[in-house]
mmCIF file of C-alpha atoms in Angstrom:
data_model
loop_
_atom_site.group_PDB
_atom_site.id
_atom_site.type_symbol
_atom_site.label_atom_id
_atom_site.label_comp_id
_atom_site.label_asym_id
_atom_site.label_seq_id
_atom_site.Cartn_x
_atom_site.Cartn_y
_atom_site.Cartn_z
ATOM 1 C CA MET Z 1019 98.886 95.368 157.573
ATOM 2 C CA THR Z 1020 96.197 92.565 156.485
ATOM 3 C CA ALA Z 1021 97.650 89.662 155.800
ATOM 4 C CA SER Z 1022 96.684 87.973 152.542
ATOM 5 C CA THR Z 1023 93.922 86.332 151.436
ATOM 6 C CA ARG Z 1024 92.961 83.271 149.289
ATOM 7 C CA THR Z 1025 90.068 81.773 147.598
ATOM 8 C CA THR Z 1026 90.210 77.573 147.342
ATOM 9 C CA THR Z 1027 87.064 76.384 145.156
ATOM 10 C CA THR Z 1028 86.712 73.805 142.662
ATOM 11 C CA ILE Z 1029 86.325 74.500 138.966
ATOM 12 C CA ALA Z 1030 82.431 73.391 138.649
ATOM 13 C CA GLU Z 1031 81.806 76.208 141.751
ATOM 14 C CA LEU Z 1032 84.507 79.120 139.684
ATOM 15 C CA PRO Z 1033 81.805 80.509 137.717
ATOM 16 C CA SER Z 1034 79.297 81.321 140.967
ATOM 17 C CA LEU Z 1035 82.264 83.547 142.008
ATOM 18 C CA THR Z 1036 82.273 85.484 138.518
ATOM 19 C CA GLY Z 1037 82.212 89.184 140.269
ATOM 20 C CA GLN Z 1038 83.641 88.840 144.176
ATOM 21 C CA GLU Z 1039 87.442 89.823 144.711
ATOM 22 C CA LEU Z 1040 89.141 86.003 145.095
ATOM 23 C CA GLY Z 1041 91.735 87.220 147.284
ATOM 24 C CA THR Z 1042 94.858 89.638 148.496
ATOM 25 C CA SER Z 1043 98.494 88.525 148.035
ATOM 26 C CA ASP Z 1044 101.443 88.880 150.876
ATOM 27 C CA TRP Z 1045 103.824 91.727 149.947
ATOM 28 C CA PHE Z 1046 106.487 91.001 147.466
ATOM 29 C CA GLU Z 1047 109.397 93.066 148.203
ATOM 30 C CA VAL Z 1048 111.343 94.544 144.732
ATOM 31 C CA THR Z 1049 114.365 94.310 145.392
ATOM 32 C CA GLN Z 1050 117.932 95.521 143.458
ATOM 33 C CA GLU Z 1051 119.136 92.256 142.540
ATOM 34 C CA ARG Z 1052 115.332 90.756 141.367
ATOM 35 C CA VAL Z 1053 115.796 94.287 139.225
ATOM 36 C CA ASN Z 1054 119.319 93.338 138.002
ATOM 37 C CA THR Z 1055 118.578 89.891 137.617
ATOM 38 C CA PHE Z 1056 115.096 90.678 135.421
ATOM 39 C CA ALA Z 1057 117.698 93.379 133.734
ATOM 40 C CA ASP Z 1058 119.787 90.592 132.663
ATOM 41 C CA ALA Z 1059 117.116 88.240 131.951
ATOM 42 C CA THR Z 1060 115.300 90.349 129.233
ATOM 43 C CA GLY Z 1061 118.391 92.715 128.145
ATOM 44 C CA ASP Z 1062 116.993 95.939 129.372
ATOM 45 C CA HIS Z 1063 119.743 97.610 131.209
ATOM 46 C CA GLN Z 1064 117.706 100.932 131.162
ATOM 47 C CA TRP Z 1065 120.156 103.298 134.268
ATOM 48 C CA ILE Z 1066 116.997 104.230 135.628
ATOM 49 C CA HIS Z 1067 116.478 100.222 136.677
ATOM 50 C CA VAL Z 1068 120.063 99.332 137.168
ATOM 51 C CA ASP Z 1069 122.456 102.117 137.430
ATOM 52 C CA VAL Z 1070 121.034 102.984 141.362
ATOM 53 C CA GLU Z 1071 124.210 106.345 141.911
ATOM 54 C CA ARG Z 1072 122.611 107.909 138.504
ATOM 55 C CA ALA Z 1073 119.052 106.913 139.294
ATOM 56 C CA LYS Z 1074 119.709 108.967 142.278
ATOM 57 C CA ALA Z 1075 120.828 111.657 141.104
ATOM 58 C CA GLU Z 1076 118.841 111.756 137.461
ATOM 59 C CA SER Z 1077 115.498 110.038 137.987
ATOM 60 C CA PRO Z 1078 112.736 112.173 138.641
ATOM 61 C CA PHE Z 1079 111.920 109.334 141.746
ATOM 62 C CA GLY Z 1080 114.980 109.739 143.349
ATOM 63 C CA GLY Z 1081 116.358 106.302 142.647
ATOM 64 C CA PRO Z 1082 116.236 103.202 140.637
ATOM 65 C CA ILE Z 1083 112.678 101.714 139.929
ATOM 66 C CA GLY Z 1084 111.313 98.024 138.898
ATOM 67 C CA HIS Z 1085 110.883 97.469 135.020
ATOM 68 C CA GLY Z 1086 107.099 97.986 134.557
ATOM 69 C CA TYR Z 1087 106.977 94.436 132.899
ATOM 70 C CA LEU Z 1088 109.333 93.060 135.883
ATOM 71 C CA THR Z 1089 106.012 94.356 138.214
ATOM 72 C CA LEU Z 1090 103.972 91.961 135.987
ATOM 73 C CA SER Z 1091 105.584 89.341 135.623
ATOM 74 C CA LEU Z 1092 105.366 88.541 139.523
ATOM 75 C CA VAL Z 1093 101.493 88.720 139.191
ATOM 76 C CA VAL Z 1094 102.369 84.778 138.988
ATOM 77 C CA PRO Z 1095 103.404 84.148 142.080
ATOM 78 C CA MET Z 1096 101.175 86.714 143.606
ATOM 79 C CA TYR Z 1097 98.155 84.953 142.007
ATOM 80 C CA SER Z 1098 98.869 81.750 142.947
ATOM 81 C CA GLN Z 1099 98.572 83.289 147.059
ATOM 82 C CA VAL Z 1100 94.683 84.041 145.263
ATOM 83 C CA LEU Z 1101 93.603 81.325 143.898
ATOM 84 C CA SER Z 1102 93.964 78.334 144.347
ATOM 85 C CA VAL Z 1103 90.960 75.471 142.216
ATOM 86 C CA SER Z 1104 92.033 72.412 144.044
ATOM 87 C CA ASP Z 1105 90.632 70.037 141.166
ATOM 88 C CA ALA Z 1106 92.586 71.291 138.627
ATOM 89 C CA LYS Z 1107 94.902 69.296 136.257
ATOM 90 C CA MET Z 1108 96.989 72.537 134.813
ATOM 91 C CA GLY Z 1109 96.466 76.329 134.781
ATOM 92 C CA VAL Z 1110 98.515 78.309 132.153
ATOM 93 C CA ASN Z 1111 99.152 81.660 131.290
ATOM 94 C CA TYR Z 1112 96.017 82.846 128.389
ATOM 95 C CA GLY Z 1113 97.067 86.258 127.920
ATOM 96 C CA LEU Z 1114 96.628 89.796 128.781
ATOM 97 C CA ASN Z 1115 93.440 92.140 127.576
ATOM 98 C CA LYS Z 1116 94.639 95.160 128.999
ATOM 99 C CA VAL Z 1117 97.982 96.683 131.307
ATOM 100 C CA ARG Z 1118 98.839 99.650 132.415
ATOM 101 C CA PHE Z 1119 101.531 101.152 134.944
ATOM 102 C CA PRO Z 1120 99.970 104.263 136.442
ATOM 103 C CA ALA Z 1121 102.714 103.964 138.966
ATOM 104 C CA PRO Z 1122 106.626 103.828 139.429
ATOM 105 C CA VAL Z 1123 107.356 100.878 141.637
ATOM 106 C CA PRO Z 1124 110.850 102.148 143.226
ATOM 107 C CA VAL Z 1125 113.458 99.548 144.406
ATOM 108 C CA GLY Z 1126 112.574 98.263 147.645
ATOM 109 C CA SER Z 1127 109.269 98.605 147.794
ATOM 110 C CA ARG Z 1128 106.690 96.110 148.859
ATOM 111 C CA ILE Z 1129 103.796 95.202 146.084
ATOM 112 C CA ARG Z 1130 100.645 92.778 146.948
ATOM 113 C CA LEU Z 1131 98.105 91.346 144.064
ATOM 114 C CA THR Z 1132 94.526 92.191 144.360
ATOM 115 C CA ALA Z 1133 92.343 89.819 142.088
ATOM 116 C CA THR Z 1134 89.324 89.814 141.202
ATOM 117 C CA LEU Z 1135 86.990 87.242 139.434
ATOM 118 C CA ASN Z 1136 85.492 89.224 136.536
ATOM 119 C CA ASP Z 1137 84.739 86.367 134.224
ATOM 120 C CA VAL Z 1138 83.833 82.778 133.771
ATOM 121 C CA THR Z 1139 84.402 81.028 130.410
ATOM 122 C CA GLU Z 1140 83.489 77.624 129.358
ATOM 123 C CA ILE Z 1141 85.924 75.870 126.712
ATOM 124 C CA ALA Z 1142 87.348 72.329 125.919
ATOM 125 C CA GLY Z 1143 88.677 70.590 128.839
ATOM 126 C CA GLY Z 1144 87.800 73.474 131.279
ATOM 127 C CA LEU Z 1145 86.785 77.020 131.693
ATOM 128 C CA GLN Z 1146 88.743 80.453 130.627
ATOM 129 C CA LEU Z 1147 88.945 82.867 133.399
ATOM 130 C CA THR Z 1148 89.113 86.571 133.053
ATOM 131 C CA ILE Z 1149 90.925 88.022 136.102
ATOM 132 C CA GLY Z 1150 90.558 91.470 137.013
ATOM 133 C CA ALA Z 1151 94.436 92.601 139.067
ATOM 134 C CA VAL Z 1152 95.665 95.196 140.649
ATOM 135 C CA ILE Z 1153 98.828 95.128 142.472
ATOM 136 C CA GLU Z 1154 99.773 98.229 144.856
ATOM 137 C CA ARG Z 1155 102.689 99.277 146.569
ATOM 138 C CA GLU Z 1156 102.535 99.740 150.183
ATOM 139 C CA GLY Z 1157 102.320 103.544 150.753
ATOM 140 C CA GLY Z 1158 101.616 104.467 147.854
ATOM 141 C CA GLU Z 1159 98.670 106.739 146.382
ATOM 142 C CA LYS Z 1160 98.173 105.004 142.560
ATOM 143 C CA PRO Z 1161 98.356 101.414 141.937
ATOM 144 C CA VAL Z 1162 101.321 100.673 139.840
ATOM 145 C CA CYS Z 1163 99.798 98.026 137.667
ATOM 146 C CA ILE Z 1164 96.379 97.520 136.257
ATOM 147 C CA ALA Z 1165 96.021 94.577 134.564
ATOM 148 C CA GLU Z 1166 93.213 92.530 132.495
ATOM 149 C CA LEU Z 1167 94.612 88.777 133.160
ATOM 150 C CA VAL Z 1168 93.620 85.457 131.290
ATOM 151 C CA PHE Z 1169 94.057 82.461 132.492
ATOM 152 C CA ARG Z 1170 92.726 78.607 131.388
ATOM 153 C CA THR Z 1171 92.346 76.021 133.951
ATOM 154 C CA TYR Z 1172 92.283 72.645 133.193
ATOM 155 C CA ALA Z 1173 90.156 69.339 134.670
#
């Protein structure tokens, strides 16, 4: 099992990393408790996520699965393990260009993020980073999420 890898850099050095893999996060378990908490926070209580017995009996996935948007939201803690900009005063999530969920995340699965710096653009006070994100499930054949993230890092 591969340990997490991380890039630590400065704002001035970030553009030189364009096109490079930044790192891979630790594995993160998607528990039923986390799925239920996400369902409560978003109001999405669809049975394939929260009704364990029904999901085991009726779901094509053999049990409950995490919400796609839960998987996407977990980018935040996983990304923080992948890139550290030592002289940044602030970073913000600016948005997404693309997101797909090619495979489900069964409850109890472990997922991790691998991030690549696709583009760096200067903005007032800092840089805008376009990150290629691939979230995989341990033992899975396909990624569970592929996304293009946009973050802003300020000096």
